Coordinates of C-alpha atoms and ligand atoms in Angstrom, one line a residue:
X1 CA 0.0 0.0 0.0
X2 CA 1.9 3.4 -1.3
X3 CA -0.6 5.7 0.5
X4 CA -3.7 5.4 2.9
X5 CA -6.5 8.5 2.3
X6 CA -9.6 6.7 1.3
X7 CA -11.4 3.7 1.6
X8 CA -10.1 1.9 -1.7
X9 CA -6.5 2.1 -0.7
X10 CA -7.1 -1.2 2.6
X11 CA -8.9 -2.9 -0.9
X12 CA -11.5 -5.5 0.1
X13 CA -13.3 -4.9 4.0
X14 CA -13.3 -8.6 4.9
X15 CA -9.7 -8.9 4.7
X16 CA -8.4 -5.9 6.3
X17 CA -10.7 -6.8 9.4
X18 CA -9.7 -10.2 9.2
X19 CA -6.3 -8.6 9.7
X20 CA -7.2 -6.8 12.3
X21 CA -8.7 -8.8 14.6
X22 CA -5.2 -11.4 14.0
X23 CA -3.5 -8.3 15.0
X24 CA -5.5 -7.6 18.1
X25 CA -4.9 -11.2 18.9
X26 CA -1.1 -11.0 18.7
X27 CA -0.1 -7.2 18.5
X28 CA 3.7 -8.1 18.3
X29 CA 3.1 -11.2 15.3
X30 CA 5.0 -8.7 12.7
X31 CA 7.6 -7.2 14.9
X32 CA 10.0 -7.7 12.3
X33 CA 8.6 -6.1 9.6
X34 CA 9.8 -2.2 11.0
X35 CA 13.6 -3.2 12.0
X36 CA 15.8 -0.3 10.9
X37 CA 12.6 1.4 9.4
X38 CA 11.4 5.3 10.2
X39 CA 8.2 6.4 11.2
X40 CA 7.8 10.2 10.7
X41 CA 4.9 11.8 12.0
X42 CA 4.1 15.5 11.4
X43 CA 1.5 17.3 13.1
X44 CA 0.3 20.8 12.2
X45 CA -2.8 20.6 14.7
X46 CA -3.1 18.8 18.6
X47 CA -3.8 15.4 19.0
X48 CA -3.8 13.2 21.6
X49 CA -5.2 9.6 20.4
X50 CA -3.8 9.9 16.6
X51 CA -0.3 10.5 18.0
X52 CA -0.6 7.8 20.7
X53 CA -1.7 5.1 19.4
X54 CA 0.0 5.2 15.6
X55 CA 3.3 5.6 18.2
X56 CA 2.1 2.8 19.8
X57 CA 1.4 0.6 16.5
X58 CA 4.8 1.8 14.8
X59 CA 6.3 0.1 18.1
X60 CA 4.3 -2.9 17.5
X61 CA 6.1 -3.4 14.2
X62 CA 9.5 -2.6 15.6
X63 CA 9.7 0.9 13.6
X64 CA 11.5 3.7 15.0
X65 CA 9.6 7.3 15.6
X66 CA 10.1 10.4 15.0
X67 CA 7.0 13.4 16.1
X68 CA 7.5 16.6 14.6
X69 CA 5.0 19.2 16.3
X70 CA 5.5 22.0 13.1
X71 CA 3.5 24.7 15.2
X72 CA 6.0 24.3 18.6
X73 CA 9.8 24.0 17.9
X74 CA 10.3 23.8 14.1
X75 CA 10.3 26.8 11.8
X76 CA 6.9 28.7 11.1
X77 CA 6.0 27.0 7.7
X78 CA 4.6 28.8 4.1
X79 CA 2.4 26.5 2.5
X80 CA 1.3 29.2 -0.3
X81 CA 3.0 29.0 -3.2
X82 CA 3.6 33.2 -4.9
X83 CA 4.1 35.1 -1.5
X84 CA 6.4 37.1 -0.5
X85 CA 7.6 35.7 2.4
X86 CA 8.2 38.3 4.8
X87 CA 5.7 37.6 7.9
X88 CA 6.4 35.5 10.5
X89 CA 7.0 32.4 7.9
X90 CA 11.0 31.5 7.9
X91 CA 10.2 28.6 5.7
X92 CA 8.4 27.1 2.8
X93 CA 6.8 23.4 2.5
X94 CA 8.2 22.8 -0.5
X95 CA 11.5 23.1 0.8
X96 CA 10.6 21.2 4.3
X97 CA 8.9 18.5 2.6
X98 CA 11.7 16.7 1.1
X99 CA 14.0 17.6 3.2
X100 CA 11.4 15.3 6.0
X101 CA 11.5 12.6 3.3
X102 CA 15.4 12.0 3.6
X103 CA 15.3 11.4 7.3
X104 CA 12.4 8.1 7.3
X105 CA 10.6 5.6 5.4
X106 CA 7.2 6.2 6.0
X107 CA 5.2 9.8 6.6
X108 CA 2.2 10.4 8.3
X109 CA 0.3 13.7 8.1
X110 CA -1.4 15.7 10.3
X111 CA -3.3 18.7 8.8
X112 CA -6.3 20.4 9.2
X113 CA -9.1 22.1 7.0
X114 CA -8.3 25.8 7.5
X115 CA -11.9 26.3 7.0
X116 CA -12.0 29.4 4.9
X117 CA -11.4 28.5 1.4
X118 CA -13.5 24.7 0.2
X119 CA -12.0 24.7 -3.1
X120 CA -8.2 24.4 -1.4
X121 CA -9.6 22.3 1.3
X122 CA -10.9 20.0 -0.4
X123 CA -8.6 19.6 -3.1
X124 CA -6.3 18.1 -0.5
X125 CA -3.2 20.7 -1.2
X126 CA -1.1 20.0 1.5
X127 CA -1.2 16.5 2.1
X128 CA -0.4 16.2 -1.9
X129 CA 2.3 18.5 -1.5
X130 CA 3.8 15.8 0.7
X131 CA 2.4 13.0 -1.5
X132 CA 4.2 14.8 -4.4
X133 CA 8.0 16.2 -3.0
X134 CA 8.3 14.0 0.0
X135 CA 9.4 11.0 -2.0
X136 CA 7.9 8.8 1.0
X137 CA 4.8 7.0 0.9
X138 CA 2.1 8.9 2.5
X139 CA -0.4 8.2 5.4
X140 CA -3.2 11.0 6.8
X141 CA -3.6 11.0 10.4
X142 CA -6.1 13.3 9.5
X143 CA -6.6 15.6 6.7
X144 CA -8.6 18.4 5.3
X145 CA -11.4 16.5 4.4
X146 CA -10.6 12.6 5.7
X147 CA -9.4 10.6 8.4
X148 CA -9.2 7.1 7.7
X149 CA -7.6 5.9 10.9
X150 CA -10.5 6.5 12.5
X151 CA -13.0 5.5 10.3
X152 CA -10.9 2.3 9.4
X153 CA -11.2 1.6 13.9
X154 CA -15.1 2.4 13.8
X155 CA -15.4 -0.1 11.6
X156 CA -13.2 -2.6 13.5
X157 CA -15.8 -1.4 16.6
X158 CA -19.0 -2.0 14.8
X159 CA -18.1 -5.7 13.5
X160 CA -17.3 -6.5 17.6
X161 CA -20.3 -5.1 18.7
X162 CA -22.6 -5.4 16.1
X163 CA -25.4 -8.5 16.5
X164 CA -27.0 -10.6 14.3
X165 CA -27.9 -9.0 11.0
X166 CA -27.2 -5.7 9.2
X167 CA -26.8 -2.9 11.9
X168 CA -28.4 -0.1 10.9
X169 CA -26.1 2.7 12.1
X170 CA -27.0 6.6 12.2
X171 CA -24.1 9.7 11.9
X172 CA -25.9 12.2 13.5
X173 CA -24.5 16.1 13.8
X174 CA -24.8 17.5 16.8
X175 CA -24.1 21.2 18.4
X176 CA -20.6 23.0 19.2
X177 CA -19.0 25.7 19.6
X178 CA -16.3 25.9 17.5
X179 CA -16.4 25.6 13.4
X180 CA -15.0 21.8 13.4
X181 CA -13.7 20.0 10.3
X182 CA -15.8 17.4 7.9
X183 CA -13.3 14.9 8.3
X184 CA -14.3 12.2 10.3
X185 CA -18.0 12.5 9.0
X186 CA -16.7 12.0 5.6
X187 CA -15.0 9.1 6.1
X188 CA -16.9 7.7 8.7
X189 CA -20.0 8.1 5.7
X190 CA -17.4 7.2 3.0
X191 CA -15.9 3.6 5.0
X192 CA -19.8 2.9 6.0
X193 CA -21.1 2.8 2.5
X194 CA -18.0 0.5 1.7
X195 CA -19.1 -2.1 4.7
X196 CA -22.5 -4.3 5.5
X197 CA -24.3 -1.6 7.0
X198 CA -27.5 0.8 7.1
X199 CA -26.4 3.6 7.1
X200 CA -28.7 7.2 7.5
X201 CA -27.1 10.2 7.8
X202 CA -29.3 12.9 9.7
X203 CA -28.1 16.9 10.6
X204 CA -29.9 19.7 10.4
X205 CA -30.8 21.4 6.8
X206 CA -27.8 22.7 5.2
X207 CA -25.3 21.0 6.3
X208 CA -25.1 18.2 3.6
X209 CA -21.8 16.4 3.3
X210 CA -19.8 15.9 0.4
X211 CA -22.4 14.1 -2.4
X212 CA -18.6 11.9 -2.6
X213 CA -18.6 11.2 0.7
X214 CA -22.9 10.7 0.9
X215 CA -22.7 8.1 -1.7
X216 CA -25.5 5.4 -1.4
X217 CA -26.6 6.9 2.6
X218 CA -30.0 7.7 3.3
X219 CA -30.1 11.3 4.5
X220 CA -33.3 12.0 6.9
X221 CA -33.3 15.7 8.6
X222 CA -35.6 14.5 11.2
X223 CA -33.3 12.9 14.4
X224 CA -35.7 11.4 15.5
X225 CA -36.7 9.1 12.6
X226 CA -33.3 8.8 11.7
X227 CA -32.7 7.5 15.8
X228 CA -35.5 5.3 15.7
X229 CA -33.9 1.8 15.5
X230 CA -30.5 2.7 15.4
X231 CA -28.0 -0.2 16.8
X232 CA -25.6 2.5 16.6
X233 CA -25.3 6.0 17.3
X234 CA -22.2 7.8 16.0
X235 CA -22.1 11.6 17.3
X236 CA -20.4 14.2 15.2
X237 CA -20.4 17.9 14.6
X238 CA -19.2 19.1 12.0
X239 CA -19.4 23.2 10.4
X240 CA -21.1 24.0 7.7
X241 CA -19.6 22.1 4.1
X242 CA -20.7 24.6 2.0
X243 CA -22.3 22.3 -0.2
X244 CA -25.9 24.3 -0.7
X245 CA -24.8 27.2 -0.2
X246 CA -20.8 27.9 -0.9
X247 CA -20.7 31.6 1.1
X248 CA -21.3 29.3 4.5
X249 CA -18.3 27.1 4.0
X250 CA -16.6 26.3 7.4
X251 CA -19.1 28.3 9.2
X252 CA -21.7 27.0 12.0
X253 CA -24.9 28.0 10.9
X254 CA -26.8 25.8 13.2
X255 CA -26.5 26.3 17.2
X256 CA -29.9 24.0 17.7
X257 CA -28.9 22.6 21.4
X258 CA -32.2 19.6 20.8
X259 CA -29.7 17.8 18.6
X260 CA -27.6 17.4 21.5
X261 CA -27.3 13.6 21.9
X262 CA -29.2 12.6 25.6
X263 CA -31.0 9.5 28.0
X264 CA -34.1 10.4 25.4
X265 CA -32.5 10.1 22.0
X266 CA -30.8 7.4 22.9
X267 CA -34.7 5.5 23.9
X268 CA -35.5 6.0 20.5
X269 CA -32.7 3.5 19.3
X270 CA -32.3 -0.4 19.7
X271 CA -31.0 -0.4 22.9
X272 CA -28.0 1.7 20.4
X273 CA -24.2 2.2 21.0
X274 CA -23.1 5.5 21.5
X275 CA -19.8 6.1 19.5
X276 CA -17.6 9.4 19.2
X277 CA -14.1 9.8 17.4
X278 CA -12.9 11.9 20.8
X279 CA -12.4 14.7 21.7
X280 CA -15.6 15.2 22.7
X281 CA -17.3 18.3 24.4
X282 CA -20.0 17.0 27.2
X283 CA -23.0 19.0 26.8
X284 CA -22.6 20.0 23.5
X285 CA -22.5 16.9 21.5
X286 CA -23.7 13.9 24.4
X287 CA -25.0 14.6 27.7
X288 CA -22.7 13.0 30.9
X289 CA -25.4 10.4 31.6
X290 CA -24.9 8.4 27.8
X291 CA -21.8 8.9 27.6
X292 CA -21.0 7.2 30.7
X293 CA -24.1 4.6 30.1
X294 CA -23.0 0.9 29.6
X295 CA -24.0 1.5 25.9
X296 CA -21.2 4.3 25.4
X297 CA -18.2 2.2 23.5
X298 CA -15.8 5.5 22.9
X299 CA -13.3 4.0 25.1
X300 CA -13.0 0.5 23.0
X301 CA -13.5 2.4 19.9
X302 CA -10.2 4.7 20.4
X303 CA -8.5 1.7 22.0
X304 CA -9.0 0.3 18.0
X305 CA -7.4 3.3 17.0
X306 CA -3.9 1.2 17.4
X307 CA -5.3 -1.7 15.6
X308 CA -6.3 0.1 12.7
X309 CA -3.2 2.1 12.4
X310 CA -1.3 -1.6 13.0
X311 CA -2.7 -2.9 9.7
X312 CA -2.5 0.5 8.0
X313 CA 1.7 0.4 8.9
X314 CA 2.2 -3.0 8.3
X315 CA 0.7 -3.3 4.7
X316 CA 3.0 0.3 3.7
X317 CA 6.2 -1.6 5.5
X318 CA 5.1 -4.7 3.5
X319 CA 4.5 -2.7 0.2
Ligands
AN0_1 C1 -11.2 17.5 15.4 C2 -12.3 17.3 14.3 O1 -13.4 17.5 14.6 O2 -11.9 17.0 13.2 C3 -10.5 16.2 15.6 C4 -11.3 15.0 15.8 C5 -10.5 13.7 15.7 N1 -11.7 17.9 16.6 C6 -11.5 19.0 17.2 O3 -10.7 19.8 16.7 C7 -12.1 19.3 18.6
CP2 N1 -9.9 10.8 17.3 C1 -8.8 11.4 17.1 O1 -8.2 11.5 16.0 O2 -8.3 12.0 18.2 P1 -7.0 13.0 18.3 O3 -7.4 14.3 17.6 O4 -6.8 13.2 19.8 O5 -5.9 12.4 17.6

């Protein structure tokens, strides 16, 4: 595998969980395959379970690590190209890109939507800036408009607590108070549509994802109907993708607190799982009471986090 960004790249579902519950089984079974091999990780936003546990997987496969925070130590980085750089920028990503790729073997990206502009969001510009100069395959811990790790350790969630039958499983927006990224909903909806699922897709009008990203999901703007049912409950907000209407782009434009995810939504469900990428905001997105509820599986689900990223490092060392 040269580079993980979307569903395609793992190829067919059945194997790559197949792989991942061997791995869970024996985390250590391909130690070998990182001897004398490089992990870099660059992060140009926080993290706390994304740097953890691919750490924690690249140590699984005996890699060596290296974390590059870009925003605390290393130089203030230009990712424009045709500016004058004389703000606070010392140096350019085109420069610092390849100059990454001679130090490791494998490069994992960390990057953000900035939010402002969707047409250079969503055309992925920096993460193909390192896809193109770094000379290093290319992994996103987190992008502009995906992050696969996370989707890819959902799934691994759903298949161990899913029952008998087709789940039906419901990404449902929810309020905050900060313009978040479309990231996880997309690939959350983009890895769902890929796997043996129902999947509905509810959030308030205008806030329609990605049709790329929608794919074969029903979307219902009623929560409720969209609830009723549900053997699983995934939580997200996410701002505005500018997909009606282009001038609300990255903006929130909905502040409706009865989307907020509480003891009553969740009695509409199947006796539902609560799931939530983390970080989380209590009282925003899911009241204390379900998230602490038997039927809240955030902690499991972020403990797949390393599984997924195992599989995800061992088929780019194996490539
Ligand atoms: C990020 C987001 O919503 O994309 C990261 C989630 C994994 N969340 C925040 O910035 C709070
Ligand atoms: N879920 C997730 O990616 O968390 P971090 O932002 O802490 O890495």
């Amino acid at each position: 595998m040269k580079s993980f960004i979307n569903v395609q790249d793992i190829g067919p579902l059945e194997k790559a969980l197949a792989e991942a519950f061997e791995i869970k089984n024996d985390r250590y079974k391909y130690q070998h395959l990182g001897r004398n091999k490089t992990l870099m990780m660059i992060f140009f936003n926080n993290s706390l379970r994304t740097r953890l546990s691919t750490q924690k997987a690249a140590m699984n496969l005996g890699m060596n690590v290296i974390v590059l925070d870009v925003n605390a130590g290393a130089w203030k980085l230009e990712t424009e190209r045709g500016v004058i750089m004389n703000g606070d920028k010392s140096e350019h990503l085109l420069e610092a890109i390849p100059v990454m790729g001679c130090y490791c073997d494998l490069i994992g990206v960390r990057s953000f939507a900035g939010l402002t502009d969707r047409e250079y969001d969503y055309a992925e510009t920096v993460l193909n800036q390192f896809i193109r100069y770094s000379g290093k395959p290319v992994f996103a811990m987190e992008t502009a408009t995906v992050h696969p790790l996370q989707a890819f350790a959902d799934l691994i969630t759903v298949e161990e607590y899913k029952g008998q039958g087709r789940p039906k499983v419901v990404l449902t927006w929810a309020p905050h108070c900060r313009a978040l990224p479309q990231a996880v909903p997309n690939s959350f909806a983009q890895w769902m549509n890929a796997a043996d699922v129902d999947l509905v897709i509810t959030h308030p009008e205008g806030y329609e994802l990605d049709p790329q990203f929608v794919g074969s999901a029903r979307v219902e703007y009623d929560q409720r109907k969209a609830l009723e049912g549900a053997d699983f409950v995934y939580a997200k907000n996410w701002s505005n993708p500018g997909v009606t209407n282009p001038a609300d782009y990255g903006k929130i434009t909905c502040e409706d607190m009865s989307w907020t995810i509480d003891t009553e939504h969740m009695s509409w469900t199947n006796n539902g799982k609560f799931m939530h990428c983390l970080p989380v905001r209590r009282g925003l997105i899911v009241t204390d009471d379900v998230i602490e509820s038997p039927n809240s599986i955030v902690i499991p689900e972020a403990a797949n986090r390393e599984i997924s990223c195992s599989v995800v490092l061992k088929r780019m060392l194996e490539a």
